[in-house]
CSV table of C-alpha atoms and ligand atoms in Angstrom, one decimal:
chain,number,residue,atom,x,y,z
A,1,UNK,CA,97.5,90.5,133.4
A,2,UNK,CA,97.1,89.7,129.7
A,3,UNK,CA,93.4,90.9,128.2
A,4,UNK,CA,91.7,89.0,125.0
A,5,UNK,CA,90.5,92.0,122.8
A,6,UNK,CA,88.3,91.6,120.0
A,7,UNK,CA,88.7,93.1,116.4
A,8,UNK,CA,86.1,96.4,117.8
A,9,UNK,CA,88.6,96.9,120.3
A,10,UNK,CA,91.6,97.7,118.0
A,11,UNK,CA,91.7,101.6,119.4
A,12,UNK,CA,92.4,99.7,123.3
A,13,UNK,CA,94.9,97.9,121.7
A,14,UNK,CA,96.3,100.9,119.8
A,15,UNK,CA,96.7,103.0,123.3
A,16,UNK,CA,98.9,100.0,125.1
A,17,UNK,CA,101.1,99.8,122.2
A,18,UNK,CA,101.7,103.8,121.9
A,19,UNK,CA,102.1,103.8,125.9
A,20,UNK,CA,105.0,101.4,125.3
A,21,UNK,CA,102.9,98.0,125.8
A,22,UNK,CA,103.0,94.7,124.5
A,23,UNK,CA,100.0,93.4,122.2
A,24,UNK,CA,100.2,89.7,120.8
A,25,UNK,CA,98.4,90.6,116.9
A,26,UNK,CA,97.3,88.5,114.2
A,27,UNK,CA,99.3,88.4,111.1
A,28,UNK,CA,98.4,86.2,107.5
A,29,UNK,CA,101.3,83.9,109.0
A,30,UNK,CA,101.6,83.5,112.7
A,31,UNK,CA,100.8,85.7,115.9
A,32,UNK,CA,103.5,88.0,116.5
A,33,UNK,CA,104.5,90.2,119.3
A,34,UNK,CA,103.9,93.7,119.0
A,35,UNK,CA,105.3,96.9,120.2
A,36,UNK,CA,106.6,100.5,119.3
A,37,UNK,CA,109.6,99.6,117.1
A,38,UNK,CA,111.3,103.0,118.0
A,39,UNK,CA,110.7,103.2,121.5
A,40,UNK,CA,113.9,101.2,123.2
A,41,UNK,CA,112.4,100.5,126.7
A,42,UNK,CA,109.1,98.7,124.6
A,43,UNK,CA,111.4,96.5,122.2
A,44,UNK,CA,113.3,95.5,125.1
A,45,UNK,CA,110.2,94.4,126.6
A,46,UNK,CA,109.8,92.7,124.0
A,47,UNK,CA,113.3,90.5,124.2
A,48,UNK,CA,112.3,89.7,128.0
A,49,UNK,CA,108.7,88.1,127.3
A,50,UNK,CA,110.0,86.1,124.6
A,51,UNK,CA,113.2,85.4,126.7
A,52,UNK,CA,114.9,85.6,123.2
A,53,UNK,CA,118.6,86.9,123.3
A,54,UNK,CA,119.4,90.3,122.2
A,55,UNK,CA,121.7,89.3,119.0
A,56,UNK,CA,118.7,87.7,117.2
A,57,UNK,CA,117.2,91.0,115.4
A,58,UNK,CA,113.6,92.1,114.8
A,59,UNK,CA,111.3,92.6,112.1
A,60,UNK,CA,109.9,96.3,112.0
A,61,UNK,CA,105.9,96.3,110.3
A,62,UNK,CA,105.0,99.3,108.3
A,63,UNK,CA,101.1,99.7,107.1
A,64,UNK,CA,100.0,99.5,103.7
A,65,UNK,CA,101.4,102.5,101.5
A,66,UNK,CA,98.3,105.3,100.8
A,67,UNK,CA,97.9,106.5,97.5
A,68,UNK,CA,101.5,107.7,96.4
A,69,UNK,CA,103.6,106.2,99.0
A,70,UNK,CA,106.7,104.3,97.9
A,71,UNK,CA,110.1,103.0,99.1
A,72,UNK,CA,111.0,106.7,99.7
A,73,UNK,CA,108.1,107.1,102.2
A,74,UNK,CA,110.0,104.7,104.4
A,75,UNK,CA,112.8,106.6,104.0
A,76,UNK,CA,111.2,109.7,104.6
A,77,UNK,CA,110.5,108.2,108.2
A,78,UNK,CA,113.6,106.8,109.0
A,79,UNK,CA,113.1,103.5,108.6
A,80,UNK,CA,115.1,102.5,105.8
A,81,UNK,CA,118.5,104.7,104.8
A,82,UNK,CA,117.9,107.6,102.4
A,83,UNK,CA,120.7,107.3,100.2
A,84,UNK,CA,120.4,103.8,97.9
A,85,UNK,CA,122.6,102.6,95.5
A,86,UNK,CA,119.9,102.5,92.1
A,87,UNK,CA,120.3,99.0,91.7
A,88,UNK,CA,119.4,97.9,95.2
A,89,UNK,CA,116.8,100.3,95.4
A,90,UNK,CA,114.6,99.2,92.1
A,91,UNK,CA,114.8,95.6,93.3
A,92,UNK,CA,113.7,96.5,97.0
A,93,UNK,CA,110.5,98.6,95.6
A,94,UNK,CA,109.9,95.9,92.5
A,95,UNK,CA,109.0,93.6,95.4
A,96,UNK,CA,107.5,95.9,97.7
A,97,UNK,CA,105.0,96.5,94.5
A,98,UNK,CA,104.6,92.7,94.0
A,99,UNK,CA,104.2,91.3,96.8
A,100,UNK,CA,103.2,93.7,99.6
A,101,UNK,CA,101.4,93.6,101.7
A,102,UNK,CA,101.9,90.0,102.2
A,103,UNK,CA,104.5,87.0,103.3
A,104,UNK,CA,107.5,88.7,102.7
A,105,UNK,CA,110.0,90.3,104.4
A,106,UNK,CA,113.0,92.6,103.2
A,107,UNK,CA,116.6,93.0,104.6
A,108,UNK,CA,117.4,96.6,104.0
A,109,UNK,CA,120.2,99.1,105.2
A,110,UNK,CA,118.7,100.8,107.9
A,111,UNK,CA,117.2,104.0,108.3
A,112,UNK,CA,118.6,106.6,110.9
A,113,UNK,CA,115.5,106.3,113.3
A,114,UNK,CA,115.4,102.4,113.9
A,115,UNK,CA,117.2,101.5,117.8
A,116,UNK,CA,119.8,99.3,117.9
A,117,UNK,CA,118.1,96.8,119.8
A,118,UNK,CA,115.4,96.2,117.8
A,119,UNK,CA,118.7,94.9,114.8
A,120,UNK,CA,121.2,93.7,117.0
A,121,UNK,CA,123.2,96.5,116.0
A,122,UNK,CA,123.5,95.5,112.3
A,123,UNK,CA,123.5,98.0,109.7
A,124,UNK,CA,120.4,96.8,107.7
A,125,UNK,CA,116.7,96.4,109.3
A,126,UNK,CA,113.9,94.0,108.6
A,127,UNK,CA,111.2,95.3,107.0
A,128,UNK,CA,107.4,93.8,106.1
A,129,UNK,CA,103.6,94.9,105.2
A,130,UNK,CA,101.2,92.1,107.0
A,131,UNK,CA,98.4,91.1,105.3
A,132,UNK,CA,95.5,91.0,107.8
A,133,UNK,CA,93.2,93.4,108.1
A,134,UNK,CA,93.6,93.4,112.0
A,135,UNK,CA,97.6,93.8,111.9
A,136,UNK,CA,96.8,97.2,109.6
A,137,UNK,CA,93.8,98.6,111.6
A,138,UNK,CA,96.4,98.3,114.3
A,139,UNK,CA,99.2,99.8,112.8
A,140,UNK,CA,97.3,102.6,111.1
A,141,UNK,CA,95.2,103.0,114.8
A,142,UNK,CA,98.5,103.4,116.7
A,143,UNK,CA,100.2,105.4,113.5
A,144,UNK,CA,103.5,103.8,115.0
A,145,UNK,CA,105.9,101.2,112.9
A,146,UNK,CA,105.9,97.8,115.1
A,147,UNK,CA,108.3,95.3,116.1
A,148,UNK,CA,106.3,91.8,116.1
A,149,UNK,CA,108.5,88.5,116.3
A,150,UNK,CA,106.5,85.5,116.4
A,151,UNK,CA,104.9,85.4,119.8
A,152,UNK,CA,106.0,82.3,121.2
A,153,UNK,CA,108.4,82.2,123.7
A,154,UNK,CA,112.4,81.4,121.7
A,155,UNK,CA,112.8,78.4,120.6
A,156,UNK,CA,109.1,77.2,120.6
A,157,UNK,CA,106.2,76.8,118.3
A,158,UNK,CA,105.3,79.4,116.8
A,159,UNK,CA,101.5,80.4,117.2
A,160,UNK,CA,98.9,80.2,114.5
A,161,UNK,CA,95.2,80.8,117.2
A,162,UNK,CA,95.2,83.7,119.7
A,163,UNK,CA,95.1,80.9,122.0
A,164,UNK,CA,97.7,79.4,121.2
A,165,UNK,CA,99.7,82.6,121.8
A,166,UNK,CA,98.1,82.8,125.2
A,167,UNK,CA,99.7,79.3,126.1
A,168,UNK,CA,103.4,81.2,125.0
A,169,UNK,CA,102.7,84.4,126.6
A,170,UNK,CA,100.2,84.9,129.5
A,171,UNK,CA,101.2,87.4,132.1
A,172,UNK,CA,103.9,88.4,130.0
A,173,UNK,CA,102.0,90.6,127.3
A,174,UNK,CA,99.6,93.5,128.0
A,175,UNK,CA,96.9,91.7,125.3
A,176,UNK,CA,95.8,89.7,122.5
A,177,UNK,CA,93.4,90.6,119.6
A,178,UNK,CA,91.8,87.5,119.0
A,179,UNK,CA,92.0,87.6,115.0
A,180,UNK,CA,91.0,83.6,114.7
A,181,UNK,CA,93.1,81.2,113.1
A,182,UNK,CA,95.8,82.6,110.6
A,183,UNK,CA,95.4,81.8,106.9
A,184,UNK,CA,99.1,81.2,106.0
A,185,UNK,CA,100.1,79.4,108.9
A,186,UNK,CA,104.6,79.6,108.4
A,187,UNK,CA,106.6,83.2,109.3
A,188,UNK,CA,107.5,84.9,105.7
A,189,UNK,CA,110.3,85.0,103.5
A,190,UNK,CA,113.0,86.9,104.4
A,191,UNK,CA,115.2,88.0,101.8
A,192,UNK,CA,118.6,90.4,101.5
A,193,UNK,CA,118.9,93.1,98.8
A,194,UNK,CA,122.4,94.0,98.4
A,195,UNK,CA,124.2,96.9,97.1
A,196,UNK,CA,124.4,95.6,93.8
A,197,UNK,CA,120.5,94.6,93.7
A,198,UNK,CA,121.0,90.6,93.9
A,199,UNK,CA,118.6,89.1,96.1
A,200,UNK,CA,119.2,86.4,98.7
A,201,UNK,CA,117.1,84.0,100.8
A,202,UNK,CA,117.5,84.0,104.5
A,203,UNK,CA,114.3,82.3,105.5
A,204,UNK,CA,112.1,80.1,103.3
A,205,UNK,CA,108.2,81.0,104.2
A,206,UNK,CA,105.2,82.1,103.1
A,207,UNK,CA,105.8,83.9,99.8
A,208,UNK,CA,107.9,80.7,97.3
A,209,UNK,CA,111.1,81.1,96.3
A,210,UNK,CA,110.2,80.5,92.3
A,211,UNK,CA,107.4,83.7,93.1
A,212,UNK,CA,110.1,86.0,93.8
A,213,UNK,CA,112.0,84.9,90.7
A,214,UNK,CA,109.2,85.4,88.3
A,215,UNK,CA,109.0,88.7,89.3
A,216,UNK,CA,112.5,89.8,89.0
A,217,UNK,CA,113.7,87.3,86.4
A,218,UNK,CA,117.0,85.9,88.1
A,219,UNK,CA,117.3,83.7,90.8
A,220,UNK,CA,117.4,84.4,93.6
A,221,UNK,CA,120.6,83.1,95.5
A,222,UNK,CA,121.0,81.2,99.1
A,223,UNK,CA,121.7,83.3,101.9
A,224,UNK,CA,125.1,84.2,103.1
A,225,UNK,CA,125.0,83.2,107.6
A,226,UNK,CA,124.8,86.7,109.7
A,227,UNK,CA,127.5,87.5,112.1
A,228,UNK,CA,126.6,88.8,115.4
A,229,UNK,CA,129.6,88.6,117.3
A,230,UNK,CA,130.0,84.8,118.4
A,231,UNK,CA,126.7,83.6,116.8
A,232,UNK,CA,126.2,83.1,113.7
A,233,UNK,CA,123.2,83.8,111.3
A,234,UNK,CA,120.5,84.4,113.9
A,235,UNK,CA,117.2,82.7,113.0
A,236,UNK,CA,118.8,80.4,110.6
A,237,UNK,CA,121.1,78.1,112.7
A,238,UNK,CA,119.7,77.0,115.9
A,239,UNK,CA,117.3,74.8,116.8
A,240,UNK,CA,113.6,76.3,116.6
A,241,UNK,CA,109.7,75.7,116.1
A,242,UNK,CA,110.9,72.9,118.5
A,243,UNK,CA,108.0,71.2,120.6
A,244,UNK,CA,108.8,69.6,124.1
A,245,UNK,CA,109.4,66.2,123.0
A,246,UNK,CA,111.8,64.6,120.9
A,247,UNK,CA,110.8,65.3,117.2
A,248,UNK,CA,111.7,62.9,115.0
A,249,UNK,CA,111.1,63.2,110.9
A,250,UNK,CA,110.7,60.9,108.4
A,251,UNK,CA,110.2,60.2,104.5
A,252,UNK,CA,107.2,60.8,102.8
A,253,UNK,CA,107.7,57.5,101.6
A,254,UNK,CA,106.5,55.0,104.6
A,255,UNK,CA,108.4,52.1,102.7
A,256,UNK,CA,112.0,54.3,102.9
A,257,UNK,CA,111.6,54.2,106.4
A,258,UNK,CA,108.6,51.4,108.0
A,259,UNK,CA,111.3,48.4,107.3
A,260,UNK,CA,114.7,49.7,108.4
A,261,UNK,CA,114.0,51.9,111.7
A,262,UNK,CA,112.2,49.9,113.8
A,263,UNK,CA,114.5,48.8,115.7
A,264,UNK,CA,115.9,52.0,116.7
A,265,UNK,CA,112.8,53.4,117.4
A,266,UNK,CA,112.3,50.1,119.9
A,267,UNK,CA,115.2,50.9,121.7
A,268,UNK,CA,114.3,54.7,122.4
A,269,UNK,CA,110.8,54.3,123.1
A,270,UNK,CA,111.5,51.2,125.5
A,271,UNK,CA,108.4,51.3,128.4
A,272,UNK,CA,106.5,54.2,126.6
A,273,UNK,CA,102.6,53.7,126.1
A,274,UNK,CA,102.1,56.0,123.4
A,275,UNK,CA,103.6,57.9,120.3
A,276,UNK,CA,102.3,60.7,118.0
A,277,UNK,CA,102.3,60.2,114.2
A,278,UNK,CA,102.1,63.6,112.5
A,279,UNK,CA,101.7,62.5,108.8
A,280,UNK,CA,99.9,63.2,105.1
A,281,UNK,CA,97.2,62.1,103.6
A,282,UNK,CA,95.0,59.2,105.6
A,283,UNK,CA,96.7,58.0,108.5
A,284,UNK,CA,95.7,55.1,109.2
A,285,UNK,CA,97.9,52.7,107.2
A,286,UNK,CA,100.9,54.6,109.3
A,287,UNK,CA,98.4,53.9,112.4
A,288,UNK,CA,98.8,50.1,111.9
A,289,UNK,CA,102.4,50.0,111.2
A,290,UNK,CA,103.1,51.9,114.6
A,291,UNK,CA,101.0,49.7,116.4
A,292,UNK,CA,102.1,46.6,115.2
A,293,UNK,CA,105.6,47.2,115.4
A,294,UNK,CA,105.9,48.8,118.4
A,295,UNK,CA,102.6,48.0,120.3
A,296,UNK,CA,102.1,51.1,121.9
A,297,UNK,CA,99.0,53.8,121.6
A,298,UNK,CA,99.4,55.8,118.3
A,299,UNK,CA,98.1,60.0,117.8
A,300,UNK,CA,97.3,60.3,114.6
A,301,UNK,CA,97.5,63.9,113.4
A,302,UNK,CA,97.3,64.7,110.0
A,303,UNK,CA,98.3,67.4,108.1
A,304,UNK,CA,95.8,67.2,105.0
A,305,UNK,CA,96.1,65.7,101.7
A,306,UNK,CA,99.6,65.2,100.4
A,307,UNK,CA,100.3,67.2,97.9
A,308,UNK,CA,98.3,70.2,99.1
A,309,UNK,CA,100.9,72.4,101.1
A,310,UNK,CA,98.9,75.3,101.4
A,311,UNK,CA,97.0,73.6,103.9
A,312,UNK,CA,100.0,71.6,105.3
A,313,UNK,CA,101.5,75.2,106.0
A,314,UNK,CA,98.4,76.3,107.7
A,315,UNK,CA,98.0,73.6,110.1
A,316,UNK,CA,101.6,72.5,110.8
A,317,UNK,CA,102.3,74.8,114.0
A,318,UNK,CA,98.9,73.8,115.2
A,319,UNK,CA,99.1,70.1,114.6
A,320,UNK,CA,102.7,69.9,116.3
A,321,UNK,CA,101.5,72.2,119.4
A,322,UNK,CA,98.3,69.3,119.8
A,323,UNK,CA,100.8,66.6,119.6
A,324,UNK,CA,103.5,68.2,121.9
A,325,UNK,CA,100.1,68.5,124.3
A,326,UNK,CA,99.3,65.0,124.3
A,327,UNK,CA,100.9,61.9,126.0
A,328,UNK,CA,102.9,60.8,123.5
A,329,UNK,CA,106.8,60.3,125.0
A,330,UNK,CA,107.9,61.0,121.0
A,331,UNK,CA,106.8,62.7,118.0
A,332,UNK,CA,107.3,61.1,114.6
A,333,UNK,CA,106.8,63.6,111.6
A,334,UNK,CA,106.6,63.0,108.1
A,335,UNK,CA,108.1,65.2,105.6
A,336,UNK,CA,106.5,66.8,102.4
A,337,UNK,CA,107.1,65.2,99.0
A,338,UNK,CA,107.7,68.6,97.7
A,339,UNK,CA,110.9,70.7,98.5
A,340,UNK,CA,109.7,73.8,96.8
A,341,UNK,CA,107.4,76.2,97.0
A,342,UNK,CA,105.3,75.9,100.5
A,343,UNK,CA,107.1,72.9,100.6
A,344,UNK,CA,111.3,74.3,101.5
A,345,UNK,CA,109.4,76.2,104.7
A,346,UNK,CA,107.7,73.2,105.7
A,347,UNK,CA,110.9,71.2,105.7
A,348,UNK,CA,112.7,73.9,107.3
A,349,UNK,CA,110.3,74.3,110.0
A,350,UNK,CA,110.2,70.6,110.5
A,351,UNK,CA,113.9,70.0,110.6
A,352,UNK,CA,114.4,72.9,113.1
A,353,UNK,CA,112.0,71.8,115.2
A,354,UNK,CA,113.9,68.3,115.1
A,355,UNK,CA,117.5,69.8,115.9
A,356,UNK,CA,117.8,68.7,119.2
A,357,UNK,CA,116.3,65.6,119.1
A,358,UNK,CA,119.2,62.4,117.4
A,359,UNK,CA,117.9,61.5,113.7
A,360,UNK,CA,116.6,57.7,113.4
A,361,UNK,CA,119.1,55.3,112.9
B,401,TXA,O1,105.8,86.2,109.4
B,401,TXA,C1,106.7,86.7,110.1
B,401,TXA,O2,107.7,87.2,109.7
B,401,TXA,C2,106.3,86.8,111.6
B,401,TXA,C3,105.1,87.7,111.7
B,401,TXA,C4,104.7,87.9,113.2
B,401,TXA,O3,105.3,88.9,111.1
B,401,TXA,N1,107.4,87.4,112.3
B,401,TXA,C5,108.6,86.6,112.5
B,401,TXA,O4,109.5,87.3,113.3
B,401,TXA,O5,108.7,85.5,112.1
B,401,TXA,P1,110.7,86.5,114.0
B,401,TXA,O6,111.4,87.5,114.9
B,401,TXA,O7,110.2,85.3,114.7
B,401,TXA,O8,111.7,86.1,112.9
B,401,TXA,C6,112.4,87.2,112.2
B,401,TXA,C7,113.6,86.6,111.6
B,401,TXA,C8,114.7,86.1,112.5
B,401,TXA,O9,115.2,84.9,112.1
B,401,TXA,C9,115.7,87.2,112.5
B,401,TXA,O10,117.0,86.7,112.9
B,401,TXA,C10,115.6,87.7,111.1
B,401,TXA,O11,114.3,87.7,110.8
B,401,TXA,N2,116.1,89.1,110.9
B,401,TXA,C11,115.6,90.2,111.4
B,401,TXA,N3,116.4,91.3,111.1
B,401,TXA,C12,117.4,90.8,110.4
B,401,TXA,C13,118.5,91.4,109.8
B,401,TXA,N4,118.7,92.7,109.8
B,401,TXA,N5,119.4,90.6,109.1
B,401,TXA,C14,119.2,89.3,109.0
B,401,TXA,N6,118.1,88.6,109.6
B,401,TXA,C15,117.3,89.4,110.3
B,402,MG,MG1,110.1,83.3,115.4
């Protein structure tokens, strides 16, 4: 049985988590799955509700630092190894003081208390300070460092609403705290600090790339693939976010694409009765096209003004989840103009969540 909590019910939620339960909680950027990040038979629990496989490694949550608390507070708990190279450790707390709590997540070596399931074994551990006021009450409540993947079952959307996370998880998780719809809407940034203090991007998400250089004044490199054994670079190779039906993206120029793909799309969508447009800006003019073109029913879900990412990041998840739910055979999706900022995790997302389905011709 899986219980809907509200916010005054963060000390119900608190018990479950330090009894070794599961508790979907809300984050700034998506739901994620919580549990005791040092108690092995919990983060295992955790593995089988998402059905996710064991080489694809965890993030660990940590609540905001009290007056005085630094980098060496996490290694005081075993979290993160105590004995760091200078360099690596000046980067690893100039971003912990710039941008936490908040959107991004650190790859660190890994502290002598962290299991080996919740990092596949590796030697470093992911490490991050949510945002939302719910995620701290429940992490200072339960005084326990938590595990929380996005909680959607592998491969799927990720969830945004506590409903949402209901659809991914019911019956599989002891609760939910309902904490409404989350403001960032895409996971965070993970980056890697290495040895020698250069910083590298794993996962392009809520905190941008050109952020993180301001701060440290270099760039900051692309991420080198993670091997576990006979996959490679977990999180960043296979296909993900990935609705039901076949995804399909295009430009966010209709004319790039409107004249040259019909035909293709004809073929594939031969006897359907309706398609879903997931587009910027107004979407009607793409309404017509579809229509005339391929005289089927059109969804028409947009994503906001072009342009404004912010809220293209914060209703993505959402708007594919009410397309996947309607009776569309197809998804069409339009990329983002921009391929910075907001706008490299919104293509990431989107082109994961396309990966199984064939490009248009
Ligand atoms: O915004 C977020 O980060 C959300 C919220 C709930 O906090 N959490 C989230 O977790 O997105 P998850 O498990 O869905 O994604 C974590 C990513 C995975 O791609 C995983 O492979 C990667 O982080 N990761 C975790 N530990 C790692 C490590 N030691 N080295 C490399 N990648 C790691
Ligand atoms: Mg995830």
């Amino acid at each position: 049985m899986t219980t809907m909590l509200t916010e005054d019910q963060i000390p119900q939620a608190a018990a479950i988590l330090q009894d070794g339960g599961l508790v979907v909680m809300p984050t700034e950027t998506v739901y994620g799955l919580a549990a005791h990040a040092l108690h092995q038979l919990a983060v295992t629990r955790v593995f089988q509700a998402k059905e996710r496989p064991a080489n694809d490694p965890l993030i660990v949550h940590v609540p905001p630092f009290q007056e005085g608390e630094d980098l060496s507070t996490l290694q005081a708990r075993g979290l993160v190894a105590d004995e760091l190279p200078i360099a690596q450790a000046k980067v690893i707390q100039r971003l912990m003081d710039a941008f936490w709590p908040g959107p991004l997540t650190l790859i660190v070596p890994r502290g002598s208390h962290v299991p080996d399931a919740v990092t596949s074994g590796l030697d470093t551990v992911a490490i991050r300070m949510p945002a939302h006021p719910l995620a701290q009450q429940l992490l200072q409540a339960s005084g326990l460092p938590l595990v929380a993947p996005s909680a959607n079952r592998f491969g799927r959307i990720s969830p945004t609403t506590a409903q949402a996370a209901l659809e991914e998880l019911d019956g599989r998780v002891d609760a939910i705290v309902d904490g409404g719809p989350c403001a960032v809407g895409v996971e965070s940034t993970v980056v890697q600090i290495t040895e020698e203090g250069v910083v590298r991007l794993l996962r392009p998400g809520g905190t941008p790339q050109q952020r993180l250089e301001d701060v440290l004044q270099t760039p900051v490199l692309p991420g080198r693939p993670v091997h576990l054994g006979a996959h490679i670079s977990p999180g960043l190779t296979e296909s993900h976010y990935a609705p039901r039906k076949p995804l399909v993206l295009v430009s966010h120029e209709p004319q790039h694409w409107f004249d040259t793909r019909w035909e293709d799309l004809r073929a594939r969508l031969e006897g359907a009765e309706s398609i879903a447009w997931v587009g910027w800006g107004d979407t009607a003019s793409a309404q017509n096209q579809l229509h005339r073109h391929l005289h089927m029913r059109v969804h028409c879900f947009s994503l906001g003004p072009a342009g404004d990412l912010e809220q293209g990041a914060h209703k993505l998840f959402a708007t594919l989840r009410a397309a996947d739910a309607s009776d569309a055979v197809m998804i069409i999706a339009q990329l983002p103009a921009e391929r910075t900022g907001l706008g490299a995790a919104l293509v990431d997302r989107l082109t994961r969540a396309s990966a199984d389905t064939t490009p248009l011709a």
